[in-house]
mmCIF file of C-alpha atoms in Angstrom:
data_model
loop_
_atom_site.group_PDB
_atom_site.id
_atom_site.type_symbol
_atom_site.label_atom_id
_atom_site.label_comp_id
_atom_site.label_asym_id
_atom_site.label_seq_id
_atom_site.Cartn_x
_atom_site.Cartn_y
_atom_site.Cartn_z
ATOM 1 C CA UNK Z 66 109.287 87.978 -158.276
ATOM 2 C CA UNK Z 67 110.736 91.490 -158.295
ATOM 3 C CA UNK Z 68 113.849 91.242 -160.458
ATOM 4 C CA UNK Z 69 116.182 93.463 -162.489
ATOM 5 C CA UNK Z 70 117.974 92.652 -165.751
ATOM 6 C CA UNK Z 71 120.713 95.169 -166.585
ATOM 7 C CA UNK Z 72 122.457 95.336 -169.965
ATOM 8 C CA UNK Z 73 125.826 97.129 -169.761
ATOM 9 C CA UNK Z 74 126.495 97.980 -173.405
ATOM 10 C CA UNK Z 75 129.957 98.992 -174.579
ATOM 11 C CA UNK Z 76 129.771 102.007 -176.920
ATOM 12 C CA UNK Z 77 133.526 102.644 -177.169
ATOM 13 C CA UNK Z 78 135.116 103.467 -180.517
ATOM 14 C CA UNK Z 79 136.061 99.878 -181.306
ATOM 15 C CA UNK Z 80 132.371 98.898 -181.265
ATOM 16 C CA UNK Z 81 132.055 100.951 -184.458
ATOM 17 C CA UNK Z 82 134.059 98.339 -186.359
ATOM 18 C CA UNK Z 83 132.904 95.056 -187.853
ATOM 19 C CA UNK Z 84 133.144 91.593 -186.317
ATOM 20 C CA UNK Z 85 136.547 89.974 -186.642
ATOM 21 C CA UNK Z 86 135.239 86.525 -187.533
ATOM 22 C CA UNK Z 87 138.246 85.184 -185.602
ATOM 23 C CA UNK Z 88 138.286 83.411 -182.269
ATOM 24 C CA UNK Z 89 141.262 82.931 -179.948
ATOM 25 C CA UNK Z 90 139.141 81.227 -177.308
ATOM 26 C CA UNK Z 91 136.087 78.996 -176.927
ATOM 27 C CA UNK Z 92 133.074 80.164 -178.871
ATOM 28 C CA UNK Z 93 131.380 79.972 -182.248
ATOM 29 C CA UNK Z 94 132.509 81.636 -185.476
ATOM 30 C CA UNK Z 95 130.315 82.687 -188.374
ATOM 31 C CA UNK Z 96 130.316 85.346 -191.073
ATOM 32 C CA UNK Z 97 128.402 88.444 -189.931
ATOM 33 C CA UNK Z 98 125.711 90.263 -191.951
ATOM 34 C CA UNK Z 99 126.257 93.375 -189.789
ATOM 35 C CA UNK Z 100 128.976 95.831 -190.761
ATOM 36 C CA UNK Z 101 129.139 97.364 -187.259
ATOM 37 C CA UNK Z 102 129.245 95.487 -183.947
ATOM 38 C CA UNK Z 103 127.300 98.137 -182.051
ATOM 39 C CA UNK Z 104 124.447 98.025 -184.594
ATOM 40 C CA UNK Z 105 124.099 94.283 -184.065
ATOM 41 C CA UNK Z 106 124.255 94.658 -180.283
ATOM 42 C CA UNK Z 107 121.564 97.363 -180.256
ATOM 43 C CA UNK Z 108 119.212 95.255 -182.365
ATOM 44 C CA UNK Z 109 119.667 92.184 -180.189
ATOM 45 C CA UNK Z 110 119.237 94.150 -176.956
ATOM 46 C CA UNK Z 111 115.871 95.388 -178.223
ATOM 47 C CA UNK Z 112 114.902 91.895 -179.340
ATOM 48 C CA UNK Z 113 115.648 90.486 -175.890
ATOM 49 C CA UNK Z 114 113.721 93.241 -174.128
ATOM 50 C CA UNK Z 115 110.669 92.253 -176.164
ATOM 51 C CA UNK Z 116 111.140 88.641 -175.066
ATOM 52 C CA UNK Z 117 111.524 89.244 -171.316
ATOM 53 C CA UNK Z 118 108.217 88.643 -169.549
ATOM 54 C CA UNK Z 119 108.782 89.895 -166.012
ATOM 55 C CA UNK Z 120 110.749 92.250 -163.799
ATOM 56 C CA UNK Z 121 112.461 95.550 -164.574
ATOM 57 C CA UNK Z 122 115.025 96.137 -167.308
ATOM 58 C CA UNK Z 123 117.773 98.765 -167.465
ATOM 59 C CA UNK Z 124 120.210 99.574 -170.264
ATOM 60 C CA UNK Z 125 123.456 101.305 -169.306
ATOM 61 C CA UNK Z 126 125.823 102.516 -172.044
ATOM 62 C CA UNK Z 127 129.505 102.999 -171.329
ATOM 63 C CA UNK Z 128 132.697 104.161 -172.947
ATOM 64 C CA UNK Z 129 135.069 106.203 -170.750
ATOM 65 C CA UNK Z 130 132.029 106.959 -168.540
ATOM 66 C CA UNK Z 131 128.680 105.236 -168.004
ATOM 67 C CA UNK Z 132 125.155 106.614 -168.252
ATOM 68 C CA UNK Z 133 121.622 105.295 -168.038
ATOM 69 C CA UNK Z 134 119.988 104.880 -171.433
ATOM 70 C CA UNK Z 135 116.598 103.760 -170.124
ATOM 71 C CA UNK Z 136 114.932 101.746 -167.391
ATOM 72 C CA UNK Z 137 111.423 100.306 -167.232
ATOM 73 C CA UNK Z 138 109.209 97.277 -167.660
ATOM 74 C CA UNK Z 139 109.530 94.951 -170.664
ATOM 75 C CA UNK Z 140 106.000 95.744 -171.773
ATOM 76 C CA UNK Z 141 107.139 99.356 -172.228
ATOM 77 C CA UNK Z 142 109.610 98.370 -174.963
ATOM 78 C CA UNK Z 143 108.748 101.423 -177.072
ATOM 79 C CA UNK Z 144 110.413 103.706 -174.539
ATOM 80 C CA UNK Z 145 113.665 101.743 -175.008
ATOM 81 C CA UNK Z 146 113.729 101.773 -178.793
ATOM 82 C CA UNK Z 147 114.761 105.348 -179.676
ATOM 83 C CA UNK Z 148 117.345 105.873 -176.876
ATOM 84 C CA UNK Z 149 119.056 102.589 -177.751
ATOM 85 C CA UNK Z 150 119.060 103.200 -181.493
ATOM 86 C CA UNK Z 151 120.578 106.665 -180.928
ATOM 87 C CA UNK Z 152 123.720 105.220 -179.305
ATOM 88 C CA UNK Z 153 126.951 105.586 -181.292
ATOM 89 C CA UNK Z 154 130.500 104.315 -180.924
ATOM 90 C CA UNK Z 155 133.107 106.681 -179.482
ATOM 91 C CA UNK Z 156 135.740 106.834 -176.744
ATOM 92 C CA UNK Z 157 137.621 104.347 -174.592
ATOM 93 C CA UNK Z 158 136.416 101.336 -172.593
ATOM 94 C CA UNK Z 159 135.728 101.583 -168.847
ATOM 95 C CA UNK Z 160 133.938 98.451 -167.665
ATOM 96 C CA UNK Z 161 134.664 99.386 -164.032
ATOM 97 C CA UNK Z 162 132.683 102.615 -164.422
ATOM 98 C CA UNK Z 163 129.773 100.688 -165.936
ATOM 99 C CA UNK Z 164 129.673 98.156 -163.105
ATOM 100 C CA UNK Z 165 129.891 100.801 -160.392
ATOM 101 C CA UNK Z 166 127.214 102.907 -162.101
ATOM 102 C CA UNK Z 167 124.871 99.909 -162.227
ATOM 103 C CA UNK Z 168 125.602 99.116 -158.586
ATOM 104 C CA UNK Z 169 125.095 102.641 -157.238
ATOM 105 C CA UNK Z 170 122.971 104.681 -159.671
ATOM 106 C CA UNK Z 171 119.959 102.535 -160.574
ATOM 107 C CA UNK Z 172 117.905 103.294 -157.490
ATOM 108 C CA UNK Z 173 117.239 101.113 -154.474
ATOM 109 C CA UNK Z 174 118.496 97.663 -155.475
ATOM 110 C CA UNK Z 175 117.310 96.167 -152.196
ATOM 111 C CA UNK Z 176 113.766 95.973 -153.600
ATOM 112 C CA UNK Z 177 114.892 93.267 -156.038
ATOM 113 C CA UNK Z 178 115.178 89.624 -155.072
ATOM 114 C CA UNK Z 179 117.308 88.799 -158.115
ATOM 115 C CA UNK Z 180 119.592 91.007 -160.235
ATOM 116 C CA UNK Z 181 121.443 90.011 -163.403
ATOM 117 C CA UNK Z 182 124.122 92.234 -164.983
ATOM 118 C CA UNK Z 183 125.097 91.419 -168.590
ATOM 119 C CA UNK Z 184 128.274 93.138 -169.783
ATOM 120 C CA UNK Z 185 128.417 93.354 -173.593
ATOM 121 C CA UNK Z 186 131.876 94.451 -174.701
ATOM 122 C CA UNK Z 187 134.429 93.840 -177.439
ATOM 123 C CA UNK Z 188 137.674 94.170 -175.582
ATOM 124 C CA UNK Z 189 139.897 94.947 -172.677
ATOM 125 C CA UNK Z 190 138.951 97.671 -170.255
ATOM 126 C CA UNK Z 191 141.364 100.545 -170.869
ATOM 127 C CA UNK Z 192 140.405 102.490 -167.728
ATOM 128 C CA UNK Z 193 139.714 101.582 -164.118
ATOM 129 C CA UNK Z 194 139.884 98.110 -162.584
ATOM 130 C CA UNK Z 195 136.889 96.030 -163.684
ATOM 131 C CA UNK Z 196 137.879 93.068 -161.522
ATOM 132 C CA UNK Z 197 137.765 95.157 -158.332
ATOM 133 C CA UNK Z 198 134.432 96.667 -159.415
ATOM 134 C CA UNK Z 199 133.023 93.213 -160.143
ATOM 135 C CA UNK Z 200 134.160 92.016 -156.721
ATOM 136 C CA UNK Z 201 132.316 94.908 -155.080
ATOM 137 C CA UNK Z 202 129.154 93.909 -156.956
ATOM 138 C CA UNK Z 203 129.574 90.269 -155.952
ATOM 139 C CA UNK Z 204 130.092 91.217 -152.293
ATOM 140 C CA UNK Z 205 127.110 93.573 -152.178
ATOM 141 C CA UNK Z 206 123.936 92.450 -150.358
ATOM 142 C CA UNK Z 207 121.896 92.549 -153.577
ATOM 143 C CA UNK Z 208 122.465 89.040 -155.004
ATOM 144 C CA UNK Z 209 123.956 90.382 -158.256
ATOM 145 C CA UNK Z 210 125.141 87.939 -160.907
ATOM 146 C CA UNK Z 211 127.485 89.316 -163.584
ATOM 147 C CA UNK Z 212 127.613 87.672 -167.008
ATOM 148 C CA UNK Z 213 129.818 88.757 -169.893
ATOM 149 C CA UNK Z 214 129.172 88.560 -173.628
ATOM 150 C CA UNK Z 215 132.639 89.095 -175.075
ATOM 151 C CA UNK Z 216 132.808 90.156 -178.734
ATOM 152 C CA UNK Z 217 135.980 89.330 -180.713
ATOM 153 C CA UNK Z 218 137.707 87.613 -177.772
ATOM 154 C CA UNK Z 219 141.440 87.332 -177.198
ATOM 155 C CA UNK Z 220 143.131 85.173 -174.594
ATOM 156 C CA UNK Z 221 143.782 88.210 -172.419
ATOM 157 C CA UNK Z 222 140.246 89.590 -172.700
ATOM 158 C CA UNK Z 223 138.782 86.158 -171.914
ATOM 159 C CA UNK Z 224 140.867 85.971 -168.741
ATOM 160 C CA UNK Z 225 139.581 89.363 -167.618
ATOM 161 C CA UNK Z 226 135.970 88.550 -168.558
ATOM 162 C CA UNK Z 227 136.110 85.325 -166.553
ATOM 163 C CA UNK Z 228 137.582 87.210 -163.580
ATOM 164 C CA UNK Z 229 134.681 89.679 -163.822
ATOM 165 C CA UNK Z 230 131.945 87.038 -163.996
ATOM 166 C CA UNK Z 231 133.126 84.112 -161.881
ATOM 167 C CA UNK Z 232 133.001 85.693 -158.380
ATOM 168 C CA UNK Z 233 129.236 86.225 -158.704
ATOM 169 C CA UNK Z 234 128.551 82.846 -160.313
ATOM 170 C CA UNK Z 235 128.177 84.324 -163.791
ATOM 171 C CA UNK Z 236 129.426 83.072 -167.159
ATOM 172 C CA UNK Z 237 131.489 84.394 -170.057
ATOM 173 C CA UNK Z 238 130.240 83.865 -173.622
ATOM 174 C CA UNK Z 239 132.752 84.689 -176.391
ATOM 175 C CA UNK Z 240 131.299 85.585 -179.811
ATOM 176 C CA UNK Z 241 132.820 86.611 -183.148
ATOM 177 C CA UNK Z 242 129.803 87.344 -185.357
ATOM 178 C CA UNK Z 243 126.301 88.748 -185.247
ATOM 179 C CA UNK Z 244 124.874 85.222 -185.386
ATOM 180 C CA UNK Z 245 126.801 84.074 -182.327
ATOM 181 C CA UNK Z 246 126.029 87.363 -180.585
ATOM 182 C CA UNK Z 247 122.331 86.654 -181.120
ATOM 183 C CA UNK Z 248 122.805 83.145 -179.752
ATOM 184 C CA UNK Z 249 124.611 84.476 -176.678
ATOM 185 C CA UNK Z 250 121.818 86.982 -175.997
ATOM 186 C CA UNK Z 251 119.179 84.270 -176.443
ATOM 187 C CA UNK Z 252 121.024 81.969 -174.050
ATOM 188 C CA UNK Z 253 121.492 84.682 -171.456
ATOM 189 C CA UNK Z 254 117.859 85.783 -171.547
ATOM 190 C CA UNK Z 255 116.620 82.175 -171.374
ATOM 191 C CA UNK Z 256 118.822 81.422 -168.364
ATOM 192 C CA UNK Z 257 117.681 84.608 -166.649
ATOM 193 C CA UNK Z 258 114.012 83.736 -167.046
ATOM 194 C CA UNK Z 259 114.636 80.113 -166.056
ATOM 195 C CA UNK Z 260 116.338 81.282 -162.860
ATOM 196 C CA UNK Z 261 113.382 83.537 -162.081
ATOM 197 C CA UNK Z 262 110.971 80.619 -162.554
ATOM 198 C CA UNK Z 263 113.116 78.418 -160.303
ATOM 199 C CA UNK Z 264 113.200 81.015 -157.548
ATOM 200 C CA UNK Z 265 109.466 81.657 -157.867
ATOM 201 C CA UNK Z 266 108.792 77.925 -157.521
ATOM 202 C CA UNK Z 267 110.987 77.812 -154.420
ATOM 203 C CA UNK Z 268 109.101 80.766 -152.943
ATOM 204 C CA UNK Z 269 105.773 79.106 -153.668
ATOM 205 C CA UNK Z 270 106.984 75.887 -152.049
ATOM 206 C CA UNK Z 271 108.150 77.778 -148.952
ATOM 207 C CA UNK Z 272 104.843 79.618 -148.776
ATOM 208 C CA UNK Z 273 102.852 76.364 -148.996
ATOM 209 C CA UNK Z 274 105.032 74.805 -146.311
ATOM 210 C CA UNK Z 275 104.539 77.805 -144.014
ATOM 211 C CA UNK Z 276 100.769 77.683 -144.568
ATOM 212 C CA UNK Z 277 100.685 73.949 -143.835
ATOM 213 C CA UNK Z 278 102.749 74.423 -140.691
ATOM 214 C CA UNK Z 279 100.469 77.259 -139.546
ATOM 215 C CA UNK Z 280 97.386 75.120 -140.199
ATOM 216 C CA UNK Z 281 98.947 72.209 -138.316
ATOM 217 C CA UNK Z 282 99.758 74.440 -135.323
ATOM 218 C CA UNK Z 283 96.196 75.767 -135.307
ATOM 219 C CA UNK Z 284 94.753 72.251 -135.416
ATOM 220 C CA UNK Z 285 97.020 71.184 -132.553
ATOM 221 C CA UNK Z 286 95.986 74.201 -130.491
ATOM 222 C CA UNK Z 287 92.308 73.456 -131.141
ATOM 223 C CA UNK Z 288 92.836 69.827 -130.185
ATOM 224 C CA UNK Z 289 94.546 70.814 -126.914
ATOM 225 C CA UNK Z 290 91.736 73.231 -126.178
ATOM 226 C CA UNK Z 291 89.088 70.531 -126.800
ATOM 227 C CA UNK Z 292 90.999 68.113 -124.588
ATOM 228 C CA UNK Z 293 91.142 70.738 -121.899
ATOM 229 C CA UNK Z 294 87.367 71.388 -122.149
ATOM 230 C CA UNK Z 295 86.626 67.675 -122.152
ATOM 231 C CA UNK Z 296 88.744 67.128 -119.070
ATOM 232 C CA UNK Z 297 86.992 69.823 -117.036
#
């Protein structure tokens, strides 16, 4: 199946700080071995790229603006490594810009049968309207699902993250440490690949059904022809 997994990685200034280790919403809490949130996120993005087995992958970085870091196949992981590791934390947070960039600047999305956006951010969007942007993604013809991995959640940021993800059928995963960030990435990647397998199985089942129906129609036509010949 032709699919696209897009990581929208927050590189705003606050991602240069450490994990809070606090949680104001549902999630897991654990002491972090990473001193900087962005360093942990970059490592886990690369780890997940190495674990994805099919489709295309794109990484979009965003602060006040969004830009493409890299796009390719998972087997080409080496081309992702340096551009991702070179990212640094600076600026404000504009989730709306990231979503609209992913929707409009990643080429022809109509070639993909399944698209998964994963927003990785540590706070409230300080520019634009991410809820409106998420709604535009959800209403597009491209079957986009938006999931959010929310670092150091607050009640307000959870509400916004849920509003971003829910319209497309996505989920919000709050985390407060590198360990729970790794778990959230693992869960998201596993669900993505499981969904691809499910859709592939459905396609195979439809294809078998169509082949059986075509064979049945051919057999019926041959039988009618034989009956016609016999009756002459």
